[in-house]
mmCIF file of C-alpha atoms and ligand atoms in Angstrom:
data_model
loop_
_atom_site.group_PDB
_atom_site.id
_atom_site.type_symbol
_atom_site.label_atom_id
_atom_site.label_comp_id
_atom_site.label_asym_id
_atom_site.label_seq_id
_atom_site.Cartn_x
_atom_site.Cartn_y
_atom_site.Cartn_z
ATOM 1 C CA MET A 1 -72.119 -23.147 4.214
ATOM 2 C CA SER A 2 -74.428 -22.201 1.343
ATOM 3 C CA GLN A 3 -74.831 -18.359 0.007
ATOM 4 C CA PRO A 4 -78.051 -16.707 0.046
ATOM 5 C CA THR A 5 -79.716 -16.427 -3.271
ATOM 6 C CA THR A 6 -79.392 -12.960 -4.332
ATOM 7 C CA PRO A 7 -82.062 -10.235 -3.046
ATOM 8 C CA VAL A 8 -84.741 -9.588 -5.546
ATOM 9 C CA TYR A 9 -86.907 -6.466 -5.965
ATOM 10 C CA VAL A 10 -90.437 -7.393 -5.668
ATOM 11 C CA TYR A 11 -92.577 -4.897 -4.251
ATOM 12 C CA GLU A 12 -92.843 -1.447 -6.307
ATOM 13 C CA ILE A 13 -93.161 1.847 -4.242
ATOM 14 C CA PRO A 14 -96.672 2.450 -5.275
ATOM 15 C CA VAL A 15 -97.739 -1.010 -4.021
ATOM 16 C CA ARG A 16 -95.661 -0.273 -0.629
ATOM 17 C CA ILE A 17 -97.680 2.759 -0.340
ATOM 18 C CA TRP A 18 -101.133 1.346 -0.965
ATOM 19 C CA HIS A 19 -100.370 -1.470 1.482
ATOM 20 C CA SER A 20 -99.780 1.150 4.339
ATOM 21 C CA LEU A 21 -102.445 3.456 3.179
ATOM 22 C CA ASN A 22 -104.955 0.833 2.756
ATOM 23 C CA ALA A 23 -104.038 -0.787 6.075
ATOM 24 C CA LEU A 24 -104.579 2.544 7.844
ATOM 25 C CA LEU A 25 -107.745 3.246 5.947
ATOM 26 C CA ILE A 26 -109.149 -0.367 7.077
ATOM 27 C CA VAL A 27 -108.503 0.584 10.600
ATOM 28 C CA ALA A 28 -110.153 3.973 10.317
ATOM 29 C CA LEU A 29 -113.287 2.485 8.677
ATOM 30 C CA THR A 30 -113.562 -0.515 10.782
ATOM 31 C CA VAL A 31 -113.602 1.651 14.154
ATOM 32 C CA THR A 32 -115.816 4.411 12.884
ATOM 33 C CA GLY A 33 -118.013 1.634 11.296
ATOM 34 C CA TYR A 34 -118.275 -0.236 14.257
ATOM 35 C CA LEU A 35 -119.219 3.115 16.088
ATOM 36 C CA ILE A 36 -121.831 4.017 13.721
ATOM 37 C CA ALA A 37 -123.303 0.623 14.200
ATOM 38 C CA GLU A 38 -122.980 0.300 18.042
ATOM 39 C CA PRO A 39 -123.033 4.441 18.733
ATOM 40 C CA LEU A 40 -121.455 5.366 22.039
ATOM 41 C CA PRO A 41 -123.804 6.660 24.831
ATOM 42 C CA SER A 42 -125.195 9.904 24.360
ATOM 43 C CA VAL A 43 -123.216 12.727 25.668
ATOM 44 C CA SER A 44 -125.226 15.670 27.592
ATOM 45 C CA GLY A 45 -126.073 19.014 26.259
ATOM 46 C CA GLU A 46 -127.184 19.883 22.724
ATOM 47 C CA ALA A 47 -126.102 17.577 19.883
ATOM 48 C CA SER A 48 -125.474 20.407 17.600
ATOM 49 C CA GLU A 49 -122.776 21.308 20.294
ATOM 50 C CA HIS A 50 -120.530 18.495 20.050
ATOM 51 C CA PHE A 51 -121.736 16.586 16.785
ATOM 52 C CA LEU A 52 -119.879 13.368 17.819
ATOM 53 C CA LEU A 53 -121.552 10.623 15.890
ATOM 54 C CA GLY A 54 -121.301 13.523 12.865
ATOM 55 C CA TYR A 55 -117.758 13.453 13.201
ATOM 56 C CA ILE A 56 -117.390 9.731 13.243
ATOM 57 C CA ARG A 57 -119.717 9.644 10.200
ATOM 58 C CA PHE A 58 -117.626 12.177 8.260
ATOM 59 C CA ILE A 59 -114.455 9.790 9.065
ATOM 60 C CA HIS A 60 -116.029 6.915 7.814
ATOM 61 C CA PHE A 61 -117.245 8.702 4.574
ATOM 62 C CA ALA A 62 -113.931 10.214 3.901
ATOM 63 C CA ALA A 63 -112.090 7.169 4.589
ATOM 64 C CA GLY A 64 -114.787 5.410 2.450
ATOM 65 C CA TYR A 65 -113.736 7.603 -0.646
ATOM 66 C CA LEU A 66 -110.013 7.310 -0.291
ATOM 67 C CA ILE A 67 -110.315 3.868 -0.018
ATOM 68 C CA ALA A 68 -112.022 3.475 -3.219
ATOM 69 C CA ILE A 69 -109.757 5.884 -5.116
ATOM 70 C CA ALA A 70 -106.646 4.083 -3.533
ATOM 71 C CA LEU A 71 -108.246 0.700 -4.930
ATOM 72 C CA LEU A 72 -108.682 2.154 -8.195
ATOM 73 C CA PHE A 73 -105.113 3.360 -8.263
ATOM 74 C CA ARG A 74 -104.003 0.144 -7.645
ATOM 75 C CA LEU A 75 -105.663 -1.674 -10.144
ATOM 76 C CA TYR A 76 -104.189 1.026 -12.633
ATOM 77 C CA TRP A 77 -101.016 0.194 -11.224
ATOM 78 C CA ALA A 78 -101.852 -4.069 -11.783
ATOM 79 C CA ILE A 79 -101.708 -3.161 -15.382
ATOM 80 C CA VAL A 80 -98.958 -1.148 -15.614
ATOM 81 C CA GLY A 81 -96.524 -2.307 -12.840
ATOM 82 C CA ASN A 82 -94.301 -5.696 -12.554
ATOM 83 C CA ALA A 83 -95.774 -9.226 -12.598
ATOM 84 C CA HIS A 84 -95.792 -9.269 -8.763
ATOM 85 C CA ALA A 85 -98.157 -6.305 -8.648
ATOM 86 C CA LYS A 86 -100.646 -8.169 -10.632
ATOM 87 C CA GLN A 87 -100.895 -11.152 -8.519
ATOM 88 C CA ILE A 88 -103.399 -10.476 -5.909
ATOM 89 C CA PHE A 89 -106.057 -9.533 -8.953
ATOM 90 C CA LEU A 90 -105.158 -12.410 -11.211
ATOM 91 C CA PRO A 91 -104.747 -15.753 -9.565
ATOM 92 C CA PRO A 92 -103.708 -18.418 -11.849
ATOM 93 C CA LEU A 93 -106.763 -20.885 -11.127
ATOM 94 C CA LEU A 94 -106.494 -23.019 -13.854
ATOM 95 C CA GLN A 95 -102.775 -24.150 -12.990
ATOM 96 C CA ALA A 96 -102.689 -27.353 -11.408
ATOM 97 C CA GLN A 97 -99.278 -26.252 -10.197
ATOM 98 C CA PHE A 98 -101.030 -23.261 -8.261
ATOM 99 C CA TRP A 99 -103.217 -25.603 -6.440
ATOM 100 C CA GLN A 100 -100.524 -28.113 -5.406
ATOM 101 C CA GLY A 101 -98.738 -24.686 -4.143
ATOM 102 C CA VAL A 102 -101.877 -24.028 -2.031
ATOM 103 C CA TRP A 103 -102.207 -27.308 -0.597
ATOM 104 C CA HIS A 104 -98.410 -27.347 0.438
ATOM 105 C CA GLU A 105 -98.610 -23.805 1.923
ATOM 106 C CA LEU A 106 -101.674 -25.055 3.952
ATOM 107 C CA LEU A 107 -99.773 -28.020 5.147
ATOM 108 C CA TRP A 108 -96.857 -25.549 6.156
ATOM 109 C CA TYR A 109 -98.793 -23.410 8.006
ATOM 110 C CA SER A 110 -100.811 -26.537 9.886
ATOM 111 C CA PHE A 111 -96.948 -27.675 10.835
ATOM 112 C CA ILE A 112 -97.707 -30.824 9.155
ATOM 113 C CA VAL A 113 -94.906 -30.411 6.228
ATOM 114 C CA LYS A 114 -91.352 -29.013 7.918
ATOM 115 C CA SER A 115 -89.798 -27.668 4.966
ATOM 116 C CA PRO A 116 -91.137 -24.178 3.348
ATOM 117 C CA ARG A 117 -91.108 -23.223 -0.064
ATOM 118 C CA LYS A 118 -89.174 -20.289 -1.347
ATOM 119 C CA TYR A 119 -91.394 -17.490 -3.587
ATOM 120 C CA ILE A 120 -90.170 -14.244 -5.235
ATOM 121 C CA GLY A 121 -93.568 -13.062 -4.964
ATOM 122 C CA HIS A 122 -96.605 -14.286 -2.481
ATOM 123 C CA ASN A 123 -97.111 -17.801 -2.114
ATOM 124 C CA PRO A 124 -100.164 -19.413 -3.775
ATOM 125 C CA LEU A 125 -102.301 -19.576 -0.652
ATOM 126 C CA ALA A 126 -101.781 -15.823 0.421
ATOM 127 C CA VAL A 127 -102.686 -15.115 -3.298
ATOM 128 C CA LEU A 128 -105.835 -16.968 -3.009
ATOM 129 C CA PHE A 129 -106.925 -15.484 0.545
ATOM 130 C CA MET A 130 -105.846 -11.852 -0.503
ATOM 131 C CA HIS A 131 -107.804 -12.137 -3.644
ATOM 132 C CA PHE A 132 -111.002 -14.001 -2.656
ATOM 133 C CA VAL A 133 -111.407 -12.208 0.967
ATOM 134 C CA LEU A 134 -109.390 -8.968 0.732
ATOM 135 C CA VAL A 135 -109.990 -7.740 -2.820
ATOM 136 C CA TRP A 136 -113.494 -8.909 -3.427
ATOM 137 C CA GLY A 137 -114.144 -7.806 0.337
ATOM 138 C CA LEU A 138 -112.973 -4.108 -0.799
ATOM 139 C CA PHE A 139 -115.173 -4.328 -3.751
ATOM 140 C CA PHE A 140 -118.115 -5.465 -1.795
ATOM 141 C CA MET A 141 -117.463 -2.570 0.916
ATOM 142 C CA ILE A 142 -117.181 0.000 -1.497
ATOM 143 C CA ILE A 143 -120.230 -1.229 -3.504
ATOM 144 C CA THR A 144 -122.518 -1.637 -0.425
ATOM 145 C CA GLY A 145 -120.790 1.553 1.203
ATOM 146 C CA PHE A 146 -121.662 3.690 -1.771
ATOM 147 C CA ALA A 147 -125.146 2.411 -2.024
ATOM 148 C CA LEU A 148 -125.708 3.392 1.555
ATOM 149 C CA TYR A 149 -124.412 6.825 1.057
ATOM 150 C CA GLY A 150 -126.416 7.333 -1.849
ATOM 151 C CA GLU A 151 -129.574 7.163 0.673
ATOM 152 C CA GLY A 152 -128.463 10.142 2.276
ATOM 153 C CA SER A 153 -127.056 12.077 -0.769
ATOM 154 C CA GLY A 154 -130.675 11.955 -2.484
ATOM 155 C CA GLN A 155 -132.053 10.123 -5.573
ATOM 156 C CA HIS A 156 -130.382 12.645 -8.120
ATOM 157 C CA SER A 157 -126.955 12.134 -6.706
ATOM 158 C CA TRP A 158 -124.502 9.817 -8.656
ATOM 159 C CA GLN A 159 -123.828 7.643 -5.714
ATOM 160 C CA PHE A 160 -127.807 6.689 -5.833
ATOM 161 C CA THR A 161 -127.407 6.511 -9.443
ATOM 162 C CA LEU A 162 -124.458 4.557 -9.925
ATOM 163 C CA PHE A 163 -124.994 2.247 -6.617
ATOM 164 C CA SER A 164 -128.074 2.718 -4.682
ATOM 165 C CA SER A 165 -130.696 2.084 -7.592
ATOM 166 C CA TRP A 166 -129.425 -1.507 -8.125
ATOM 167 C CA VAL A 167 -128.080 -2.433 -4.703
ATOM 168 C CA LEU A 168 -130.783 -1.712 -2.730
ATOM 169 C CA PRO A 169 -133.342 -3.828 -4.784
ATOM 170 C CA LEU A 170 -130.850 -6.641 -4.929
ATOM 171 C CA PHE A 171 -130.321 -7.187 -1.309
ATOM 172 C CA GLY A 172 -133.954 -6.441 -0.438
ATOM 173 C CA GLY A 173 -133.605 -3.170 1.044
ATOM 174 C CA SER A 174 -131.411 -0.684 3.129
ATOM 175 C CA GLN A 175 -131.454 -2.634 6.380
ATOM 176 C CA SER A 176 -130.298 -5.547 4.567
ATOM 177 C CA VAL A 177 -127.178 -3.782 2.694
ATOM 178 C CA HIS A 178 -126.640 -2.112 6.604
ATOM 179 C CA SER A 179 -126.241 -6.101 7.577
ATOM 180 C CA TRP A 180 -124.142 -7.647 4.741
ATOM 181 C CA HIS A 181 -121.669 -4.179 4.739
ATOM 182 C CA HIS A 182 -121.507 -5.046 8.625
ATOM 183 C CA LEU A 183 -120.854 -8.716 8.325
ATOM 184 C CA VAL A 184 -118.141 -8.319 5.585
ATOM 185 C CA MET A 185 -116.259 -6.047 7.801
ATOM 186 C CA TRP A 186 -115.960 -8.810 10.108
ATOM 187 C CA LEU A 187 -114.651 -11.263 7.354
ATOM 188 C CA ILE A 188 -111.997 -8.286 6.672
ATOM 189 C CA VAL A 189 -111.139 -8.059 10.427
ATOM 190 C CA CYS A 190 -110.433 -11.741 10.348
ATOM 191 C CA PHE A 191 -108.560 -11.390 6.986
ATOM 192 C CA VAL A 192 -106.003 -8.864 8.921
ATOM 193 C CA LEU A 193 -105.552 -10.753 12.111
ATOM 194 C CA ILE A 194 -104.802 -14.048 10.236
ATOM 195 C CA HIS A 195 -102.586 -11.666 7.768
ATOM 196 C CA ILE A 196 -100.339 -10.288 10.164
ATOM 197 C CA TYR A 197 -100.187 -13.644 12.281
ATOM 198 C CA VAL A 198 -98.598 -15.147 9.013
ATOM 199 C CA ALA A 199 -96.576 -12.144 8.019
ATOM 200 C CA VAL A 200 -94.509 -12.636 11.105
ATOM 201 C CA ARG A 201 -94.660 -16.289 11.415
ATOM 202 C CA GLU A 202 -93.583 -16.499 7.671
ATOM 203 C CA ASP A 203 -90.791 -14.114 8.393
ATOM 204 C CA LYS A 204 -89.220 -16.012 11.222
ATOM 205 C CA LEU A 205 -89.940 -19.783 9.755
ATOM 206 C CA SER A 206 -89.930 -19.406 6.069
ATOM 207 C CA GLY A 207 -86.920 -19.406 3.747
ATOM 208 C CA GLN A 208 -87.510 -15.764 2.809
ATOM 209 C CA SER A 209 -87.630 -12.169 4.488
ATOM 210 C CA MET A 210 -91.422 -10.697 4.709
ATOM 211 C CA LEU A 211 -91.932 -8.024 6.770
ATOM 212 C CA SER A 212 -88.526 -5.880 5.411
ATOM 213 C CA THR A 213 -90.136 -6.829 1.945
ATOM 214 C CA ILE A 214 -93.186 -5.092 1.980
ATOM 215 C CA ALA A 215 -91.296 -1.857 3.566
ATOM 216 C CA THR A 216 -88.423 -1.664 1.347
ATOM 217 C CA GLY A 217 -89.170 -3.669 -1.665
ATOM 218 C CA TRP A 218 -86.803 -6.067 -1.708
ATOM 219 C CA ARG A 219 -86.765 -10.104 -0.775
ATOM 220 C CA THR A 220 -83.947 -11.830 0.847
ATOM 221 C CA PHE A 221 -83.067 -15.323 0.752
ATOM 222 C CA LYS A 222 -81.832 -17.352 3.708
ATOM 223 C CA ASP A 223 -80.200 -20.103 1.759
ATOM 224 C CA ASP A 224 -79.506 -21.049 -2.016
ATOM 225 C CA LYS A 225 -82.109 -23.444 -2.221
ATOM 226 C CA PRO A 226 -84.401 -22.914 -5.622
ATOM 227 C CA VAL A 227 -86.879 -20.762 -5.748
ATOM 228 C CA ASP A 228 -90.397 -22.481 -6.253
ATOM 229 C CA ASP A 229 -92.264 -19.377 -7.648
ATOM 230 C CA ILE A 230 -94.776 -20.104 -10.238
ATOM 231 C CA ARG A 231 -93.719 -17.210 -12.131
ATOM 232 C CA HIS A 232 -89.872 -16.073 -12.079
ATOM 233 C CA SER A 233 -89.556 -12.631 -12.694
HETATM 234 C C1 HEM B 301 -105.379 -3.704 7.839
HETATM 235 C C2 HEM B 301 -104.208 -4.423 7.808
HETATM 236 C C3 HEM B 301 -103.578 -4.885 6.631
HETATM 237 C C4 HEM B 301 -104.096 -5.319 5.216
HETATM 238 C C5 HEM B 301 -105.952 -5.173 4.945
HETATM 239 C C6 HEM B 301 -103.142 -5.999 4.603
HETATM 240 C C7 HEM B 301 -103.200 -6.440 3.268
HETATM 241 C C8 HEM B 301 -102.224 -6.465 2.330
HETATM 242 C C9 HEM B 301 -102.288 -7.177 0.780
HETATM 243 C C10 HEM B 301 -103.623 -6.756 0.066
HETATM 244 C C11 HEM B 301 -101.019 -7.312 0.756
HETATM 245 C C12 HEM B 301 -100.634 -7.771 -0.802
HETATM 246 C C13 HEM B 301 -100.043 -6.331 -1.476
HETATM 247 C C14 HEM B 301 -100.040 -6.429 -3.039
HETATM 248 O O1 HEM B 301 -99.826 -7.135 -3.335
HETATM 249 O O2 HEM B 301 -100.359 -5.338 -3.501
HETATM 250 C C15 HEM B 301 -100.161 -7.477 1.731
HETATM 251 C C16 HEM B 301 -98.637 -7.865 1.801
HETATM 252 C C17 HEM B 301 -98.369 -7.815 3.110
HETATM 253 N N1 HEM B 301 -98.326 -7.452 3.908
HETATM 254 FE FE1 HEM B 301 -100.082 -6.856 4.585
HETATM 255 N N2 HEM B 301 -101.686 -5.869 5.138
HETATM 256 C C18 HEM B 301 -102.511 -5.189 6.320
HETATM 257 C C19 HEM B 301 -101.221 -4.851 7.550
HETATM 258 C C20 HEM B 301 -99.970 -5.534 7.534
HETATM 259 C C21 HEM B 301 -99.218 -5.441 8.833
HETATM 260 C C22 HEM B 301 -99.528 -4.973 10.396
HETATM 261 C C23 HEM B 301 -98.272 -5.957 8.129
HETATM 262 C C24 HEM B 301 -96.723 -6.234 9.491
HETATM 263 C C25 HEM B 301 -97.085 -6.967 10.189
HETATM 264 C C26 HEM B 301 -98.116 -6.366 7.220
HETATM 265 C C27 HEM B 301 -97.305 -7.403 6.365
HETATM 266 C C28 HEM B 301 -96.990 -7.634 4.952
HETATM 267 C C29 HEM B 301 -96.301 -8.126 4.695
HETATM 268 C C30 HEM B 301 -94.912 -8.824 4.683
HETATM 269 C C31 HEM B 301 -96.657 -8.597 3.057
HETATM 270 C C32 HEM B 301 -95.909 -9.175 1.761
HETATM 271 C C33 HEM B 301 -96.269 -10.601 1.956
HETATM 272 C C34 HEM B 301 -95.463 -11.402 1.180
HETATM 273 O O3 HEM B 301 -94.151 -11.079 0.720
HETATM 274 O O4 HEM B 301 -95.709 -12.484 0.424
HETATM 275 N N3 HEM B 301 -99.483 -6.116 6.777
HETATM 276 N N4 HEM B 301 -100.905 -6.967 2.835
HETATM 277 C C1 HEM B 302 -113.307 -1.938 4.506
HETATM 278 C C2 HEM B 302 -114.148 -0.837 4.547
HETATM 279 C C3 HEM B 302 -115.458 -0.359 5.103
HETATM 280 C C4 HEM B 302 -115.796 -1.209 6.581
HETATM 281 C C5 HEM B 302 -115.304 -2.289 7.531
HETATM 282 C C6 HEM B 302 -117.116 -0.349 6.871
HETATM 283 C C7 HEM B 302 -117.931 -0.485 8.272
HETATM 284 C C8 HEM B 302 -119.066 -0.110 8.308
HETATM 285 C C9 HEM B 302 -119.957 -0.692 9.390
HETATM 286 C C10 HEM B 302 -119.636 -1.543 10.359
HETATM 287 C C11 HEM B 302 -121.228 0.250 9.285
HETATM 288 C C12 HEM B 302 -122.291 0.168 10.247
HETATM 289 C C13 HEM B 302 -123.371 -1.171 9.577
HETATM 290 C C14 HEM B 302 -124.679 -0.892 10.489
HETATM 291 O O1 HEM B 302 -124.400 -1.868 11.241
HETATM 292 O O2 HEM B 302 -125.579 -0.148 10.164
HETATM 293 C C15 HEM B 302 -120.912 1.018 8.305
HETATM 294 C C16 HEM B 302 -121.642 2.182 7.756
HETATM 295 C C17 HEM B 302 -121.791 2.790 6.483
HETATM 296 N N1 HEM B 302 -120.631 2.806 5.743
HETATM 297 FE FE1 HEM B 302 -119.173 1.349 5.710
HETATM 298 N N2 HEM B 302 -117.330 0.577 6.108
HETATM 299 C C18 HEM B 302 -116.356 0.367 4.948
HETATM 300 C C19 HEM B 302 -116.414 1.207 3.664
HETATM 301 C C20 HEM B 302 -117.409 2.005 3.452
HETATM 302 C C21 HEM B 302 -117.468 2.552 2.331
HETATM 303 C C22 HEM B 302 -116.262 2.622 0.965
HETATM 304 C C23 HEM B 302 -118.265 3.500 2.116
HETATM 305 C C24 HEM B 302 -118.535 4.841 0.976
HETATM 306 C C25 HEM B 302 -118.786 5.828 1.145
HETATM 307 C C26 HEM B 302 -118.821 3.500 3.564
HETATM 308 C C27 HEM B 302 -119.837 4.033 3.721
HETATM 309 C C28 HEM B 302 -121.047 3.845 4.887
HETATM 310 C C29 HEM B 302 -122.444 4.392 4.900
HETATM 311 C C30 HEM B 302 -123.011 5.116 4.204
HETATM 312 C C31 HEM B 302 -122.657 3.549 6.335
HETATM 313 C C32 HEM B 302 -124.205 3.826 6.915
HETATM 314 C C33 HEM B 302 -123.861 4.945 7.692
HETATM 315 C C34 HEM B 302 -125.368 5.396 8.439
HETATM 316 O O3 HEM B 302 -126.113 4.697 8.479
HETATM 317 O O4 HEM B 302 -125.181 6.456 9.672
HETATM 318 N N3 HEM B 302 -118.299 2.480 3.949
HETATM 319 N N4 HEM B 302 -119.552 0.711 7.559
#
């Protein structure tokens, strides 16, 4: 029987901490965002005595600030971290080999191709999906979120100056920003559902570890087939 390829250290601690924190913040923002859009039935008595929607909005805004700071830190780590820390920010869109890899993964995920490829970092389809849906999705939510926040904090606030002043006219008004901010939430929810399904599926069916890798940072391999990774590092 062939020996597995030696384990490789892939995801550094800051990437793993960001992954968990980001996941928790997205859950908090999605639940509170949904409740801002579809508030719970009124509770009886004076509003000031329970302040329910106030707390829901406070959690949303606090998580909003945290997710923005975390993304800035993750961007910094993409610059100073290892090659895999850069992957989701810089998909090699001009490399033919990358697109061949994307096509192969599509066929593999559709159960058309029976043999998985082996990657040290993310596979090309994952990179594409994470870059265009999650990275751009997060930037979009942060920019539109702060634009909405600036409406409340007033025209002299930095949130208004930096975001609301150009985002509101660009979208044609506050209501439209609300709708887009809401719509992209559902895009991110779809990302999360597909991402978790694929992570568990790949952990079982592909040639390498997945779930333990995002927890410990180490990628282990189930056989000694050569690695197909486009950036060996
Ligand atoms: C809101 C929830 C989640 C979001 C937004 C999310 C997002 C991401 C992102 C952006 C990455 C790339 C990390 C990087 O390179 O910086 C990633 C990797 C990964 N995530 Fe998640 N994640 C979420 C939840 C989960 C959960 C619950 C699991 C476990 C079932 C999971 C398993 C993984 C695995 C295994 C990887 C590494 C994949 C690989 O090695 O190619 N994620 N996730
Ligand atoms: C993944 C990230 C986020 C998700 C899923 C999310 C989700 C939502 C949703 C669904 C709404 C209700 C929109 C509507 O139908 O009116 C909302 C409102 C809002 N969000 Fe977010 N959001 C996110 C990030 C942010 C960020 C980073 C901020 C910045 C502080 C922010 C600030 C706001 C504000 C100010 C409102 C309007 C509150 C109100 O009108 O009472 N959001 N969000």
